[in-house]
PDB file of C-alpha atoms in Angstrom:
ATOM      1  CA  UNK S 241      10.027  -8.657  17.999  1.00  0.00           C
ATOM      2  CA  UNK S 242       9.051 -10.699  15.076  1.00  0.00           C
ATOM      3  CA  UNK S 243      10.920 -13.743  13.697  1.00  0.00           C
ATOM      4  CA  UNK S 244      13.745 -12.531  11.728  1.00  0.00           C
ATOM      5  CA  UNK S 245      13.372 -14.212   8.067  1.00  0.00           C
ATOM      6  CA  UNK S 246      15.975 -16.582   6.944  1.00  0.00           C
ATOM      7  CA  UNK S 247      16.107 -15.407   3.352  1.00  0.00           C
ATOM      8  CA  UNK S 248      17.918 -11.902   2.933  1.00  0.00           C
ATOM      9  CA  UNK S 249      15.514  -9.582   1.070  1.00  0.00           C
ATOM     10  CA  UNK S 250      15.133  -5.937   0.604  1.00  0.00           C
ATOM     11  CA  UNK S 251      13.201  -3.846   3.299  1.00  0.00           C
ATOM     12  CA  UNK S 252      10.265  -3.662   0.983  1.00  0.00           C
ATOM     13  CA  UNK S 253       9.818  -7.342   0.103  1.00  0.00           C
ATOM     14  CA  UNK S 254      10.169  -8.061   4.172  1.00  0.00           C
ATOM     15  CA  UNK S 255       7.545  -5.207   4.375  1.00  0.00           C
ATOM     16  CA  UNK S 256       5.246  -6.977   2.136  1.00  0.00           C
ATOM     17  CA  UNK S 257       5.671 -10.690   3.325  1.00  0.00           C
ATOM     18  CA  UNK S 258       6.058 -10.585   6.914  1.00  0.00           C
ATOM     19  CA  UNK S 259       2.935  -8.136   7.200  1.00  0.00           C
ATOM     20  CA  UNK S 260       0.385  -9.827   4.904  1.00  0.00           C
ATOM     21  CA  UNK S 261      -1.342 -11.732   7.741  1.00  0.00           C
ATOM     22  CA  UNK S 262      -1.720  -8.512  10.005  1.00  0.00           C
ATOM     23  CA  UNK S 263      -2.797  -6.954   6.570  1.00  0.00           C
ATOM     24  CA  UNK S 264      -5.336  -9.146   5.959  1.00  0.00           C
ATOM     25  CA  UNK S 265      -6.778  -9.267   9.500  1.00  0.00           C
ATOM     26  CA  UNK S 266      -7.278  -5.373   9.389  1.00  0.00           C
ATOM     27  CA  UNK S 267      -9.158  -5.992   6.003  1.00  0.00           C
ATOM     28  CA  UNK S 268     -11.283  -8.498   7.347  1.00  0.00           C
ATOM     29  CA  UNK S 269     -12.876  -6.559  10.360  1.00  0.00           C
ATOM     30  CA  UNK S 270     -16.571  -6.483   9.635  1.00  0.00           C
ATOM     31  CA  UNK S 271     -16.898  -2.718   9.700  1.00  0.00           C
ATOM     32  CA  UNK S 272     -14.823  -2.451   6.607  1.00  0.00           C
ATOM     33  CA  UNK S 273     -16.460  -5.230   4.721  1.00  0.00           C
ATOM     34  CA  UNK S 274     -19.574  -3.817   5.504  1.00  0.00           C
ATOM     35  CA  UNK S 275     -18.879  -0.471   4.301  1.00  0.00           C
ATOM     36  CA  UNK S 276     -17.224  -1.645   1.351  1.00  0.00           C
ATOM     37  CA  UNK S 277     -20.517  -3.880   0.588  1.00  0.00           C
ATOM     38  CA  UNK S 278     -22.691  -0.997   0.928  1.00  0.00           C
ATOM     39  CA  UNK S 279     -24.464  -2.322   4.061  1.00  0.00           C
ATOM     40  CA  UNK S 280     -23.622   1.252   6.037  1.00  0.00           C
ATOM     41  CA  UNK S 281     -24.295   4.624   5.184  1.00  0.00           C
ATOM     42  CA  UNK S 282     -22.480   7.647   4.243  1.00  0.00           C
ATOM     43  CA  UNK S 283     -22.154   8.947   7.753  1.00  0.00           C
ATOM     44  CA  UNK S 284     -20.376   5.875   8.459  1.00  0.00           C
ATOM     45  CA  UNK S 285     -17.900   6.418   5.729  1.00  0.00           C
ATOM     46  CA  UNK S 286     -17.528  10.165   6.975  1.00  0.00           C
ATOM     47  CA  UNK S 287     -16.798   8.724  10.262  1.00  0.00           C
ATOM     48  CA  UNK S 288     -13.757   6.641   8.717  1.00  0.00           C
ATOM     49  CA  UNK S 289     -12.736   9.903   7.219  1.00  0.00           C
ATOM     50  CA  UNK S 290     -12.763  11.809  10.235  1.00  0.00           C
ATOM     51  CA  UNK S 291     -10.551   9.252  12.404  1.00  0.00           C
ATOM     52  CA  UNK S 292      -8.360   9.373   9.868  1.00  0.00           C
ATOM     53  CA  UNK S 293      -7.496  12.608   9.537  1.00  0.00           C
ATOM     54  CA  UNK S 294      -5.371  13.205  12.797  1.00  0.00           C
ATOM     55  CA  UNK S 295      -3.510  10.007  11.652  1.00  0.00           C
ATOM     56  CA  UNK S 296      -2.035  11.839   8.668  1.00  0.00           C
ATOM     57  CA  UNK S 297      -1.384  14.927  10.765  1.00  0.00           C
ATOM     58  CA  UNK S 298       0.786  13.069  12.747  1.00  0.00           C
ATOM     59  CA  UNK S 299       2.203  11.277  10.093  1.00  0.00           C
ATOM     60  CA  UNK S 300       3.036  14.128   7.991  1.00  0.00           C
ATOM     61  CA  UNK S 301       4.403  16.279  10.788  1.00  0.00           C
ATOM     62  CA  UNK S 302       6.842  13.424  11.099  1.00  0.00           C
ATOM     63  CA  UNK S 303       8.011  13.623   7.558  1.00  0.00           C
ATOM     64  CA  UNK S 304       8.367  17.309   7.312  1.00  0.00           C
ATOM     65  CA  UNK S 305      10.686  16.604  10.030  1.00  0.00           C
ATOM     66  CA  UNK S 306      12.796  14.517   7.410  1.00  0.00           C
ATOM     67  CA  UNK S 307      12.902  17.160   4.517  1.00  0.00           C
ATOM     68  CA  UNK S 308      16.902  18.018   4.070  1.00  0.00           C
ATOM     69  CA  UNK S 309      17.820  15.120   6.596  1.00  0.00           C
ATOM     70  CA  UNK S 310      20.981  12.952   5.653  1.00  0.00           C
ATOM     71  CA  UNK S 311      18.776   9.905   5.920  1.00  0.00           C
ATOM     72  CA  UNK S 312      14.794   9.122   5.184  1.00  0.00           C
ATOM     73  CA  UNK S 313      14.123  12.711   3.111  1.00  0.00           C
ATOM     74  CA  UNK S 314      13.653  10.247   0.056  1.00  0.00           C
ATOM     75  CA  UNK S 315      10.480   9.193   1.307  1.00  0.00           C
ATOM     76  CA  UNK S 316       8.624  12.555   1.533  1.00  0.00           C
ATOM     77  CA  UNK S 317       7.100  12.864  -1.644  1.00  0.00           C
ATOM     78  CA  UNK S 318       4.340  16.384  -1.826  1.00  0.00           C
ATOM     79  CA  UNK S 319       2.036  14.062  -4.030  1.00  0.00           C
ATOM     80  CA  UNK S 320       1.681  11.839  -1.098  1.00  0.00           C
ATOM     81  CA  UNK S 321       0.132  14.683   1.069  1.00  0.00           C
ATOM     82  CA  UNK S 322      -2.976  13.581   2.303  1.00  0.00           C
ATOM     83  CA  UNK S 323      -3.841  16.059   5.150  1.00  0.00           C
ATOM     84  CA  UNK S 324      -5.413  18.777   2.812  1.00  0.00           C
ATOM     85  CA  UNK S 325      -7.484  16.448   1.026  1.00  0.00           C
ATOM     86  CA  UNK S 326      -9.041  14.904   4.186  1.00  0.00           C
ATOM     87  CA  UNK S 327     -10.152  18.655   5.184  1.00  0.00           C
ATOM     88  CA  UNK S 328     -11.607  18.855   2.384  1.00  0.00           C
ATOM     89  CA  UNK S 329     -13.379  15.827   2.446  1.00  0.00           C
ATOM     90  CA  UNK S 330     -14.395  16.459   6.150  1.00  0.00           C
ATOM     91  CA  UNK S 331     -15.876  20.221   4.894  1.00  0.00           C
ATOM     92  CA  UNK S 332     -18.103  18.200   2.329  1.00  0.00           C
ATOM     93  CA  UNK S 333     -19.379  15.460   4.923  1.00  0.00           C
ATOM     94  CA  UNK S 334     -19.859  17.428   7.671  1.00  0.00           C
ATOM     95  CA  UNK S 335     -20.025  21.111   6.833  1.00  0.00           C
ATOM     96  CA  UNK S 336     -17.918  24.235   7.693  1.00  0.00           C
ATOM     97  CA  UNK S 337     -17.187  23.598  11.104  1.00  0.00           C
ATOM     98  CA  UNK S 338     -16.525  19.938  10.702  1.00  0.00           C
ATOM     99  CA  UNK S 339     -13.953  20.490  13.556  1.00  0.00           C
ATOM    100  CA  UNK S 340     -16.598  20.592  15.899  1.00  0.00           C
ATOM    101  CA  UNK S 341     -18.588  18.331  14.683  1.00  0.00           C
ATOM    102  CA  UNK S 342     -16.420  15.067  14.550  1.00  0.00           C
ATOM    103  CA  UNK S 343     -15.854  12.530  17.455  1.00  0.00           C
ATOM    104  CA  UNK S 344     -12.598  11.211  17.769  1.00  0.00           C
ATOM    105  CA  UNK S 345     -12.362   7.666  19.009  1.00  0.00           C
ATOM    106  CA  UNK S 346      -9.490   6.683  21.625  1.00  0.00           C
ATOM    107  CA  UNK S 347      -8.470   4.370  19.056  1.00  0.00           C
ATOM    108  CA  UNK S 348      -7.747   6.873  16.646  1.00  0.00           C
ATOM    109  CA  UNK S 349      -5.915   9.040  19.104  1.00  0.00           C
ATOM    110  CA  UNK S 350      -4.008   5.864  19.748  1.00  0.00           C
ATOM    111  CA  UNK S 351      -2.717   5.229  16.417  1.00  0.00           C
ATOM    112  CA  UNK S 352      -1.990   9.394  16.071  1.00  0.00           C
ATOM    113  CA  UNK S 353       0.135   9.193  19.439  1.00  0.00           C
ATOM    114  CA  UNK S 354       1.940   6.094  18.193  1.00  0.00           C
ATOM    115  CA  UNK S 355       3.127   7.743  15.151  1.00  0.00           C
ATOM    116  CA  UNK S 356       4.309  10.970  17.050  1.00  0.00           C
ATOM    117  CA  UNK S 357       6.026   8.949  19.630  1.00  0.00           C
ATOM    118  CA  UNK S 358       8.269   7.132  17.292  1.00  0.00           C
ATOM    119  CA  UNK S 359       8.173   9.654  14.517  1.00  0.00           C
ATOM    120  CA  UNK S 360      12.370  10.400  15.006  1.00  0.00           C
ATOM    121  CA  UNK S 361      12.813   6.699  14.871  1.00  0.00           C
ATOM    122  CA  UNK S 362      13.351   6.197  10.786  1.00  0.00           C
ATOM    123  CA  UNK S 363      12.856   2.890  10.748  1.00  0.00           C
ATOM    124  CA  UNK S 364       9.666   3.187  12.531  1.00  0.00           C
ATOM    125  CA  UNK S 365       8.515   6.052  10.490  1.00  0.00           C
ATOM    126  CA  UNK S 366       9.327   4.314   7.186  1.00  0.00           C
ATOM    127  CA  UNK S 367       7.067   1.325   8.453  1.00  0.00           C
ATOM    128  CA  UNK S 368       4.290   3.868   9.094  1.00  0.00           C
ATOM    129  CA  UNK S 369       4.525   5.693   5.837  1.00  0.00           C
ATOM    130  CA  UNK S 370       4.953   2.433   3.991  1.00  0.00           C
ATOM    131  CA  UNK S 371       1.491   0.956   5.476  1.00  0.00           C
ATOM    132  CA  UNK S 372      -0.497   4.197   5.088  1.00  0.00           C
ATOM    133  CA  UNK S 373       0.761   5.209   1.619  1.00  0.00           C
ATOM    134  CA  UNK S 374       0.981   2.335  -0.061  1.00  0.00           C
ATOM    135  CA  UNK S 375      -2.218   0.991   1.231  1.00  0.00           C
ATOM    136  CA  UNK S 376      -4.016   4.566  -0.280  1.00  0.00           C
ATOM    137  CA  UNK S 377      -2.434   3.814  -3.667  1.00  0.00           C
ATOM    138  CA  UNK S 378      -3.588   0.334  -3.799  1.00  0.00           C
ATOM    139  CA  UNK S 379      -6.472  -0.895  -1.884  1.00  0.00           C
ATOM    140  CA  UNK S 380      -7.498   2.660  -1.489  1.00  0.00           C
ATOM    141  CA  UNK S 381      -8.108   3.286  -5.315  1.00  0.00           C
ATOM    142  CA  UNK S 382     -10.969   0.663  -4.765  1.00  0.00           C
ATOM    143  CA  UNK S 383     -12.280   1.761  -1.637  1.00  0.00           C
ATOM    144  CA  UNK S 384     -12.850   4.910  -3.405  1.00  0.00           C
ATOM    145  CA  UNK S 385     -14.532   3.158  -6.508  1.00  0.00           C
ATOM    146  CA  UNK S 386     -17.064   1.177  -3.799  1.00  0.00           C
ATOM    147  CA  UNK S 387     -17.922   4.325  -1.712  1.00  0.00           C
ATOM    148  CA  UNK S 388     -18.586   6.222  -4.883  1.00  0.00           C
ATOM    149  CA  UNK S 389     -21.003   3.729  -5.850  1.00  0.00           C
ATOM    150  CA  UNK S 390     -22.742   2.760  -2.561  1.00  0.00           C
ATOM    151  CA  UNK S 391     -22.967   6.104  -0.983  1.00  0.00           C
ATOM    152  CA  UNK S 392     -23.840   8.592  -3.687  1.00  0.00           C
ATOM    153  CA  UNK S 393     -20.410  10.394  -3.997  1.00  0.00           C
ATOM    154  CA  UNK S 394     -19.208  11.918  -6.756  1.00  0.00           C
ATOM    155  CA  UNK S 395     -15.380  13.470  -7.042  1.00  0.00           C
ATOM    156  CA  UNK S 396     -16.210  15.788  -3.679  1.00  0.00           C
ATOM    157  CA  UNK S 397     -15.819  13.618  -0.436  1.00  0.00           C
ATOM    158  CA  UNK S 398     -13.447  11.217  -1.705  1.00  0.00           C
ATOM    159  CA  UNK S 399     -10.390  13.410  -2.397  1.00  0.00           C
ATOM    160  CA  UNK S 400      -8.305  11.487   0.232  1.00  0.00           C
ATOM    161  CA  UNK S 401      -8.165   8.828  -2.336  1.00  0.00           C
ATOM    162  CA  UNK S 402      -7.481  11.164  -5.117  1.00  0.00           C
ATOM    163  CA  UNK S 403      -3.426  11.472  -6.082  1.00  0.00           C
ATOM    164  CA  UNK S 404      -3.691  14.219  -8.652  1.00  0.00           C
ATOM    165  CA  UNK S 405       0.381  14.330  -9.455  1.00  0.00           C
ATOM    166  CA  UNK S 406       0.483  11.038  -9.467  1.00  0.00           C
ATOM    167  CA  UNK S 407      -0.657   9.554 -12.831  1.00  0.00           C
ATOM    168  CA  UNK S 408       0.688   5.840 -12.681  1.00  0.00           C
ATOM    169  CA  UNK S 409       0.409   4.906  -9.378  1.00  0.00           C
ATOM    170  CA  UNK S 410       1.781   1.469 -10.131  1.00  0.00           C
ATOM    171  CA  UNK S 411       4.944   2.898 -11.187  1.00  0.00           C
ATOM    172  CA  UNK S 412       5.320   5.338  -8.241  1.00  0.00           C
ATOM    173  CA  UNK S 413       4.641   2.471  -5.628  1.00  0.00           C
ATOM    174  CA  UNK S 414       7.560   0.702  -7.429  1.00  0.00           C
ATOM    175  CA  UNK S 415       9.629   3.962  -7.156  1.00  0.00           C
ATOM    176  CA  UNK S 416       8.522   4.451  -3.585  1.00  0.00           C
ATOM    177  CA  UNK S 417       9.941   0.560  -2.742  1.00  0.00           C
ATOM    178  CA  UNK S 418      13.090   1.327  -4.277  1.00  0.00           C
ATOM    179  CA  UNK S 419      13.942   4.477  -2.153  1.00  0.00           C
ATOM    180  CA  UNK S 420      12.661   2.184   0.899  1.00  0.00           C
ATOM    181  CA  UNK S 421      15.199   0.008  -0.330  1.00  0.00           C
ATOM    182  CA  UNK S 422      17.771   2.681  -0.788  1.00  0.00           C
ATOM    183  CA  UNK S 423      17.838   3.843   3.223  1.00  0.00           C
ATOM    184  CA  UNK S 424      19.909   0.440   3.152  1.00  0.00           C
ATOM    185  CA  UNK S 425      18.929   0.236   6.999  1.00  0.00           C
ATOM    186  CA  UNK S 426      20.631  -2.706   9.085  1.00  0.00           C
ATOM    187  CA  UNK S 427      19.129  -5.973   9.737  1.00  0.00           C
ATOM    188  CA  UNK S 428      18.273  -4.644  12.910  1.00  0.00           C
ATOM    189  CA  UNK S 429      16.537  -1.446  11.543  1.00  0.00           C
ATOM    190  CA  UNK S 430      14.721  -4.004   9.058  1.00  0.00           C
ATOM    191  CA  UNK S 431      13.398  -5.750  11.865  1.00  0.00           C
ATOM    192  CA  UNK S 432      12.293  -2.843  13.646  1.00  0.00           C
ATOM    193  CA  UNK S 433      10.636  -1.595  10.658  1.00  0.00           C
ATOM    194  CA  UNK S 434       8.849  -4.616  10.002  1.00  0.00           C
ATOM    195  CA  UNK S 435       7.688  -4.876  13.788  1.00  0.00           C
ATOM    196  CA  UNK S 436       6.456  -1.543  13.363  1.00  0.00           C
ATOM    197  CA  UNK S 437       4.396  -2.192  10.281  1.00  0.00           C
ATOM    198  CA  UNK S 438       2.437  -4.893  12.212  1.00  0.00           C
ATOM    199  CA  UNK S 439       1.884  -2.533  14.694  1.00  0.00           C
ATOM    200  CA  UNK S 440       0.198  -0.164  12.497  1.00  0.00           C
ATOM    201  CA  UNK S 441      -2.080  -2.646  10.897  1.00  0.00           C
ATOM    202  CA  UNK S 442      -2.701  -3.443  14.499  1.00  0.00           C
ATOM    203  CA  UNK S 443      -3.625  -0.203  15.282  1.00  0.00           C
ATOM    204  CA  UNK S 444      -5.845   0.044  12.141  1.00  0.00           C
ATOM    205  CA  UNK S 445      -7.593  -3.181  13.198  1.00  0.00           C
ATOM    206  CA  UNK S 446      -8.585  -1.804  16.614  1.00  0.00           C
ATOM    207  CA  UNK S 447      -9.847   1.431  14.719  1.00  0.00           C
ATOM    208  CA  UNK S 448     -11.911  -0.381  12.543  1.00  0.00           C
ATOM    209  CA  UNK S 449     -13.635  -2.704  15.421  1.00  0.00           C
ATOM    210  CA  UNK S 450     -14.091   0.659  17.342  1.00  0.00           C
ATOM    211  CA  UNK S 451     -15.831   2.228  14.399  1.00  0.00           C
ATOM    212  CA  UNK S 452     -18.008  -1.161  13.989  1.00  0.00           C
ATOM    213  CA  UNK S 453     -19.056  -0.408  17.547  1.00  0.00           C
ATOM    214  CA  UNK S 454     -20.899   2.889  16.146  1.00  0.00           C
ATOM    215  CA  UNK S 455     -21.729   1.682  12.814  1.00  0.00           C
ATOM    216  CA  UNK S 456     -23.380  -1.911  12.185  1.00  0.00           C
ATOM    217  CA  UNK S 457     -25.252  -3.229   9.136  1.00  0.00           C
TER     218      UNK S 457
END
């Protein structure tokens, strides 16, 4: 378990500050830097989308279980749902039989399985939702522009990064952080959430490394 902060901060602040190093490690994996600099090909981007699919299926199945629950339902927003968007991207990138064509890596399966394993634990669900969705609304927007530029994509193929129901991502992210803090987790639950968010970044790092084994500049 990570060391508790000496400063009493909100859950959202603790998540932001105490996962920074793990976040930076994930962003620095050569596969990601090569992809973002246009040194790979469209197939590498398609493979990334394919690996993300099962992760979001697991995450959004967990979120569906929280709808109407006494705690946690405030973290579930229809406008964040990514699974249909990934399906649209995969149909465009791989064709109509994409389910038979994608090759899911063990690292992606491990990530999805971890989410399914901890889905019933609210602090851990919150950690995974925070890590994925706020990342998609932040760095994901830069990724969208870069892959469009480098790999000749228009709006098709990047639906995952397009949040049609969220006109102002910055405002929405602030609201989401407020909803995280409104969970009023205990100090122990906050520790659990921080630890799990670091696990999520480690799983992302492992996945990106595995993708790098398939696609290199």
